[in-house]
Amino acid sequence: MARSQWGSRLGFILASAGSAIGLGAVWKFPYVTATQGGGAFLLIYLFICLTLGLILMATEMAIGRATHLGPIGAFRKLGNKKWAGIGIMGVLVAFLILSFYSVVGGWTVAYLGKAITGGIANSTDPTTNGNLFTDFITDPLQPLIYHFIFGFLTLFTVVSGVEKGIERISKYLMPILLILMLILIGRAVSLPGAVEGLKFFLLPDFSKITGATWLEALGLAFFSLSLGIGIMITYGSYVGPEAKLVSSAAWVILLTLLTCFLSGLMVLPAVFAFGFEPGAGPGLTFITMPAVFASMPFGHLLAALFFALLLVAALTSSISLLEVLVSFLIDEFKVHRLKAGIIAFVLFFLLGIAASLSLGAWSSYTLFGYNIFDMLDKLTQNILMPLGEILLTLFVAWWRWDKIKVQLCGGNDSVWLSFLRFALGVVIPVIIFVIFLQGILG
Ligand code: TRP
């Protein structure tokens, strides 16, 4: 089957990085690091990304290149109907993630609007900025409107054929986002009191590490690198035979980690300098950054630019998630692309409404102490994505190693290949399982 290919290896790396880099790096990473105790968490997160993350990403890409198919088709072809269940679980997880991802994407749209109209970047006071955010997300209607707008933008991009265009412009916009972040870091670290934040972020304090910390780091690694639902299988299915998968995956991971690291340097020093609450949770970036903007010349302009660029980064990730749902509906139910897009949109929009309301009006509906928003987040990144990767690694190492090893390193039997097979077949699934158990039990 002819399958169009990326223009170049660079195109492949940038498209995969476009899916990986998004709200995970800029919104989730700083607040999770803050709630998990800072420097020690950072080290564990980096360690997991550079070891497990690297092998898993290259392996997902290898499955794609071996089959030239998306996840469900790939598992069906390499294995059988039952193994295709891993792909179907991936579709379910993509749906669950997209529902709350679109809510947070909506916050970005709302803050872009507020930056333009002068509604933020006016105060460095923690209470004022905190209230601004809380009043917004607990409003029964406002966040839903923005959730709709973000979801609709994602839908429009996926069904209108401008997806390639977005990927093309994001090649230029992402470096601008990183440069803007460097400027904001310059301001953040020069604030009086910022040193405390730098210490918190960069000096590990291992007394803060528990089993739960490891599971959060693992889940965040999967979420921020777009692993665990077979997305990288799809990206790998378009790549030519000459591209080296392990080094391509390494590039994607390094770019994502760079973005995470810069986000931490941008947000955490400011949190301490202005006296925000580090454990504020999902609002941290949205509460802290307006204070940074307020303390800079051209603050409103920089704020608008920042949220606009963050919006593009979020969109290149959300379209990769919606693409999973749309391809599934097209391939399995033979529906038209537009219809598939609309069905998927309606479903994730509705679940997203529940996620959004659970931060305000519905906050009393909880399970194990988690509201619906947290529940969707934890269920996907700490349970379903690890489970998906355990099944995937076992499948690759014990079922179709012959097909996959060729993709990973040309297939010449070597010590490295035996090591890799042992890692995939035993070490990685065991490590994920142990981290999972420890996280759940303690
Ligand atoms: N990695 C993206 C982010 O950090 C989110 C995302 C896109 C994702 N596709 C994914 C997460 C697939 C898990 C699986 O913003």
XYZ file of C-alpha atoms and ligand atoms in Angstrom:
457
model
C 0.000 0.000 0.000
C 1.386 3.377 -0.937
C 1.637 5.648 2.051
C 2.809 9.202 1.768
C 6.024 9.908 3.601
C 7.492 12.805 5.493
C 9.563 15.100 3.285
C 12.583 14.487 5.439
C 13.714 13.026 8.707
C 13.554 16.534 10.129
C 9.897 16.754 9.105
C 9.218 13.480 10.912
C 10.985 14.638 14.074
C 9.236 18.005 14.096
C 5.795 16.507 13.513
C 6.299 14.033 16.370
C 7.619 16.834 18.568
C 4.525 18.868 17.633
C 2.356 16.136 19.118
C 4.543 15.754 22.187
C 5.159 19.413 23.032
C 2.008 21.058 24.270
C 0.091 21.685 27.444
C 1.919 18.746 29.012
C 5.216 20.601 28.959
C 4.001 24.117 29.702
C 0.911 23.621 31.840
C 1.244 20.209 33.484
C 4.967 19.870 34.059
C 5.427 22.970 36.276
C 2.456 22.329 38.545
C 3.088 18.619 38.948
C 6.760 19.314 39.715
C 5.643 21.870 42.290
C 3.190 19.534 43.998
C 5.686 16.637 43.970
C 8.454 18.507 45.732
C 10.649 20.040 43.020
C 14.219 18.996 42.192
C 14.037 15.322 43.110
C 10.920 14.916 41.015
C 12.645 16.655 38.107
C 15.511 14.147 38.262
C 13.200 11.148 38.353
C 11.128 12.532 35.508
C 14.214 13.171 33.353
C 15.573 9.721 34.154
C 12.322 8.007 33.138
C 12.019 10.016 29.910
C 15.591 9.304 28.842
C 15.472 5.566 29.578
C 11.968 4.064 29.393
C 10.652 6.966 27.324
C 13.354 6.646 24.706
C 12.993 2.908 24.234
C 9.198 3.043 24.237
C 9.006 5.879 21.738
C 11.432 4.190 19.334
C 9.511 0.925 19.707
C 6.162 2.547 18.937
C 7.703 4.166 15.851
C 9.161 0.784 14.855
C 5.743 -0.877 14.986
C 4.422 1.836 12.684
C 7.242 1.524 10.187
C 7.022 -2.271 10.186
C 3.354 -2.206 9.207
C 2.679 1.188 7.593
C -0.523 1.194 9.623
C -2.052 2.998 12.592
C -2.163 1.246 15.998
C -5.230 -0.959 15.566
C -4.307 -2.126 12.083
C -0.688 -2.591 13.136
C -1.490 -4.881 16.067
C -4.011 -6.757 13.964
C -1.467 -7.328 11.229
C 1.452 -8.260 13.465
C -0.601 -10.181 15.985
C -4.285 -10.922 15.697
C -7.699 -9.560 16.594
C -7.089 -9.803 20.322
C -3.878 -7.792 20.218
C -5.758 -5.101 18.303
C -7.398 -4.515 21.678
C -4.277 -2.524 22.661
C -5.032 -0.149 19.798
C -8.683 0.090 20.754
C -7.733 0.900 24.328
C -5.518 3.639 22.881
C -8.527 5.125 21.096
C -10.486 5.134 24.343
C -7.601 6.830 26.173
C -7.234 9.440 23.410
C -10.931 10.247 23.880
C -10.602 10.576 27.658
C -7.492 12.770 27.392
C -8.994 14.969 24.719
C -12.026 15.708 26.875
C -10.023 17.453 29.610
C -7.234 18.599 27.271
C -9.805 20.667 25.415
C -10.962 22.237 28.680
C -7.419 23.387 29.472
C -6.912 24.414 25.842
C -10.000 26.561 26.415
C -8.288 28.263 29.360
C -5.495 29.204 26.964
C -7.988 30.741 24.545
C -9.665 32.609 27.406
C -6.359 33.969 28.704
C -5.386 35.007 25.191
C -8.644 36.969 25.065
C -8.037 38.476 28.502
C -4.494 39.471 27.511
C -5.791 41.261 24.439
C -8.570 43.089 26.287
C -6.346 43.993 29.228
C -8.001 41.607 31.695
C -4.708 40.124 32.931
C -1.137 41.286 33.511
C -2.344 44.013 35.828
C -1.275 42.730 39.188
C 1.523 40.814 40.859
C -0.613 40.055 43.871
C -1.176 36.303 44.452
C -4.717 36.750 45.730
C -5.835 38.912 42.823
C -4.377 36.564 40.216
C -5.607 33.500 42.067
C -9.150 34.874 42.259
C -9.106 35.822 38.601
C -8.383 32.208 37.704
C -10.706 30.628 40.253
C -13.596 32.909 39.341
C -13.068 31.946 35.722
C -12.868 28.153 36.059
C -15.668 27.919 38.590
C -18.026 29.953 36.432
C -20.679 27.552 35.134
C -20.683 28.911 31.589
C -17.481 30.750 30.619
C -15.020 27.840 30.595
C -17.514 25.757 28.621
C -17.670 28.375 25.890
C -13.878 28.365 25.616
C -13.778 24.567 25.782
C -16.154 24.626 22.825
C -13.950 27.086 20.943
C -10.785 25.056 21.508
C -12.535 21.789 20.632
C -13.993 23.376 17.542
C -10.592 24.716 16.435
C -9.212 21.191 16.806
C -12.128 19.737 14.846
C -11.825 22.368 12.144
C -8.120 21.717 11.734
C -8.559 17.973 11.441
C -11.484 17.948 9.004
C -10.681 20.936 6.825
C -7.336 19.760 5.560
C -5.380 22.656 7.072
C -3.621 20.230 9.412
C -0.487 20.142 7.270
C -0.549 23.926 7.189
C -0.664 24.112 10.982
C 2.255 21.720 11.206
C 4.167 23.845 8.719
C 3.648 27.121 10.573
C 4.249 25.501 13.952
C 7.789 24.768 12.744
C 8.382 28.502 12.895
C 6.170 29.316 15.857
C 7.610 26.768 18.287
C 11.111 28.256 18.216
C 9.505 31.660 18.805
C 7.705 30.238 21.843
C 11.020 28.946 23.203
C 12.700 32.320 22.648
C 9.819 34.116 24.351
C 10.123 31.692 27.257
C 13.828 32.552 27.519
C 12.920 36.231 27.795
C 10.311 35.471 30.458
C 12.835 33.317 32.316
C 15.214 36.280 32.264
C 12.565 38.310 34.066
C 11.433 35.534 36.400
C 14.886 34.655 37.721
C 15.814 38.289 38.303
C 12.825 38.906 40.582
C 13.754 39.394 44.225
C 13.295 36.069 45.984
C 13.499 34.011 42.782
C 16.494 32.102 44.118
C 14.238 30.119 46.431
C 12.321 28.916 43.394
C 15.502 27.992 41.553
C 16.696 26.016 44.560
C 13.343 24.274 44.818
C 13.434 23.332 41.134
C 17.100 22.416 40.755
C 18.284 21.062 44.109
C 16.875 17.596 44.754
C 15.460 16.860 48.187
C 14.955 13.114 48.195
C 13.058 13.109 51.454
C 10.045 14.271 49.450
C 10.001 11.156 47.266
C 7.333 8.505 47.823
C 5.894 5.718 45.712
C 3.283 8.168 44.500
C 6.028 10.511 43.235
C 7.427 7.791 40.961
C 4.008 7.035 39.520
C 3.362 10.738 38.885
C 6.730 11.000 37.115
C 5.987 7.937 35.010
C 2.513 9.184 34.125
C 3.795 12.658 33.301
C 6.532 11.147 31.133
C 3.943 9.206 29.131
C 1.600 12.167 28.894
C 4.187 14.747 27.924
C 5.906 12.484 25.371
C 2.582 11.334 23.832
C 3.310 7.709 24.691
C 1.067 4.861 25.709
C -1.744 5.093 23.196
C 0.081 4.254 20.000
C 0.306 7.759 18.556
C 3.952 7.287 17.701
C 2.948 4.139 15.779
C 0.994 6.373 13.444
C 3.891 8.823 13.074
C 6.311 5.945 12.470
C 4.063 4.530 9.768
C 4.936 7.450 7.507
C 8.679 7.368 7.961
C 11.075 6.114 5.321
C 13.399 3.126 5.800
C 16.546 5.220 6.107
C 15.600 7.212 9.229
C 17.185 5.950 12.433
C 14.342 5.518 14.906
C 16.254 5.559 18.174
C 18.030 8.807 17.378
C 14.838 10.362 15.952
C 13.036 9.486 19.178
C 15.948 10.935 21.136
C 15.523 14.236 19.303
C 11.787 14.365 19.995
C 12.418 13.659 23.662
C 15.208 16.231 23.973
C 13.032 18.932 22.414
C 10.171 18.076 24.774
C 12.423 17.986 27.829
C 13.929 21.319 26.837
C 10.435 22.823 26.748
C 9.565 21.289 30.126
C 12.774 22.551 31.656
C 12.244 26.067 30.342
C 8.646 26.031 31.648
C 9.920 25.087 35.084
C 12.492 27.877 35.013
C 9.824 30.308 33.900
C 7.096 29.431 36.402
C 8.721 28.184 39.623
C 11.057 31.118 40.440
C 8.091 33.465 39.944
C 5.919 31.333 42.227
C 8.378 31.843 45.080
C 9.252 35.447 44.264
C 5.643 36.620 44.348
C 4.557 34.308 47.146
C 2.162 32.070 45.229
C 1.221 28.687 46.634
C 3.467 26.044 44.924
C 0.842 23.367 45.519
C -1.844 25.399 43.738
C -2.427 22.569 41.258
C -3.628 22.800 37.658
C -3.948 26.600 37.754
C -0.281 27.271 38.552
C 0.940 28.453 35.139
C -2.233 30.495 34.593
C -2.043 32.121 38.005
C 1.675 32.843 38.034
C 2.427 34.049 34.519
C 0.102 37.105 34.606
C 2.165 38.375 37.568
C 5.366 37.963 35.547
C 3.788 39.869 32.659
C 2.578 42.574 35.042
C 6.153 43.122 36.166
C 7.474 43.651 32.635
C 7.338 46.465 30.104
C 4.894 45.610 27.279
C 3.394 43.016 29.625
C 0.024 42.813 27.857
C 1.668 42.348 24.506
C 3.972 39.627 25.805
C 1.033 37.948 27.526
C -0.983 37.896 24.315
C 1.988 36.518 22.385
C 2.647 33.873 25.030
C -0.913 32.555 25.161
C -1.231 32.666 21.361
C 1.906 30.554 20.958
C 0.833 28.210 23.743
C -2.482 27.827 21.953
C -0.693 26.717 18.768
C 1.422 24.256 20.770
C -1.729 22.885 22.397
C -3.481 22.581 19.035
C -0.684 20.587 17.404
C -1.094 18.126 20.293
C -4.885 18.037 20.382
C -5.104 17.423 16.640
C -2.893 14.361 17.094
C -5.365 13.088 19.691
C -8.446 13.829 17.602
C -6.773 12.236 14.582
C -6.679 8.952 16.550
C -10.457 9.065 17.053
C -11.229 10.148 13.510
C -9.031 7.501 11.870
C -10.626 4.884 14.102
C -14.162 5.872 13.085
C -13.209 6.043 9.409
C -11.358 2.717 9.335
C -13.686 0.670 11.506
C -17.081 2.119 10.642
C -16.391 3.466 7.163
C -17.858 6.866 7.952
C -16.977 10.017 6.088
C -14.166 12.167 7.571
C -16.413 15.106 8.407
C -18.985 12.879 10.070
C -16.270 11.069 12.033
C -14.904 14.416 13.205
C -18.294 15.652 14.339
C -19.141 12.439 16.220
C -15.787 12.544 18.022
C -16.210 16.237 18.789
C -19.660 15.786 20.312
C -18.429 12.942 22.521
C -15.311 14.639 23.874
C -17.105 17.960 24.202
C -19.779 16.383 26.409
C -17.325 14.564 28.656
C -15.243 17.747 28.812
C -18.288 19.627 30.136
C -18.365 17.242 33.087
C -14.607 17.657 33.579
C -14.894 21.426 33.530
C -17.902 21.596 35.861
C -16.120 19.293 38.286
C -13.763 22.190 39.049
C -16.682 24.362 40.103
C -20.367 23.498 40.419
C -19.790 19.727 40.489
C -16.732 19.694 42.719
C -18.545 17.726 45.386
C -18.900 14.688 43.131
C -15.742 12.772 43.910
C -14.416 9.224 43.794
C -11.462 8.275 46.043
C -11.169 12.007 46.720
C -10.759 12.887 43.044
C -13.157 15.054 41.102
C -14.030 14.142 37.502
C -11.225 16.256 36.034
C -8.540 14.649 38.227
C -10.119 11.257 37.730
C -9.795 11.471 33.945
C -6.236 12.692 34.309
C -5.114 9.989 36.771
C -7.008 7.185 35.079
C -5.365 7.885 31.734
C -1.798 8.773 32.640
C -1.274 6.657 35.758
C -3.288 3.556 34.883
C -4.275 3.106 31.246
C -1.131 4.442 29.552
C 1.210 2.328 31.721
C -1.009 -0.698 31.064
C -0.905 0.005 27.332
C 2.892 0.137 27.380
C 3.199 -3.097 29.383
C 1.083 -4.941 26.834
C 2.911 -3.311 23.936
C 6.390 -4.198 25.185
C 5.438 -7.800 25.953
C 3.861 -8.112 22.540
C 6.913 -6.770 20.751
C 9.499 -8.769 22.662
C 7.716 -12.130 22.891
C 5.403 -12.169 19.903
C 6.869 -10.271 16.946
C 10.482 -9.507 17.795
C 11.574 -10.678 14.326
C 9.630 -7.874 12.671
C 10.486 -5.121 15.128
C 14.193 -5.694 15.661
C 14.855 -5.002 11.988
C 13.275 -1.594 12.413
C 15.153 -0.729 15.568
C 18.702 -1.494 14.531
C 18.844 -3.012 11.107
C 18.293 -6.458 12.579
C 21.920 -7.567 12.772
C 22.047 -9.742 15.838
C 24.197 -8.042 18.397
C 24.631 -7.664 22.117
C 22.699 -4.404 21.884
C 19.736 -6.194 20.309
C 19.664 -8.892 22.976
C 19.851 -6.201 25.599
C 16.977 -4.358 23.968
C 14.837 -7.466 23.797
C 15.495 -8.219 27.447
C 14.649 -4.619 28.322
C 11.375 -4.735 26.401
C 10.362 -8.240 27.363
C 11.260 -8.178 31.047
C 12.822 -5.080 32.580
C 10.463 -2.367 31.329
C 7.163 -4.156 31.979
C 8.382 -5.126 35.449
C 9.543 -1.599 36.253
C 6.271 -0.068 35.064
C 4.316 -2.611 37.075
C 6.348 -2.028 40.231
C 6.059 1.753 39.947
C 2.342 1.347 39.376
C 1.850 -0.885 42.422
C 3.940 1.331 44.674
C 2.089 4.383 43.496
C -1.307 2.843 44.132
C -0.421 1.263 47.480
C 1.717 3.932 49.007
N 1.866 15.212 24.736
C 0.834 16.193 24.584
C 1.112 17.319 25.540
O 1.999 17.208 26.330
C -0.544 15.629 24.798
C -0.776 14.450 23.937
C -0.920 14.451 22.618
C -0.807 13.104 24.351
N -1.050 13.165 22.160
C -0.953 12.335 23.207
C -0.689 12.505 25.561
C -1.008 10.951 23.274
C -0.734 11.107 25.627
C -0.879 10.348 24.491
O 0.486 18.319 25.526
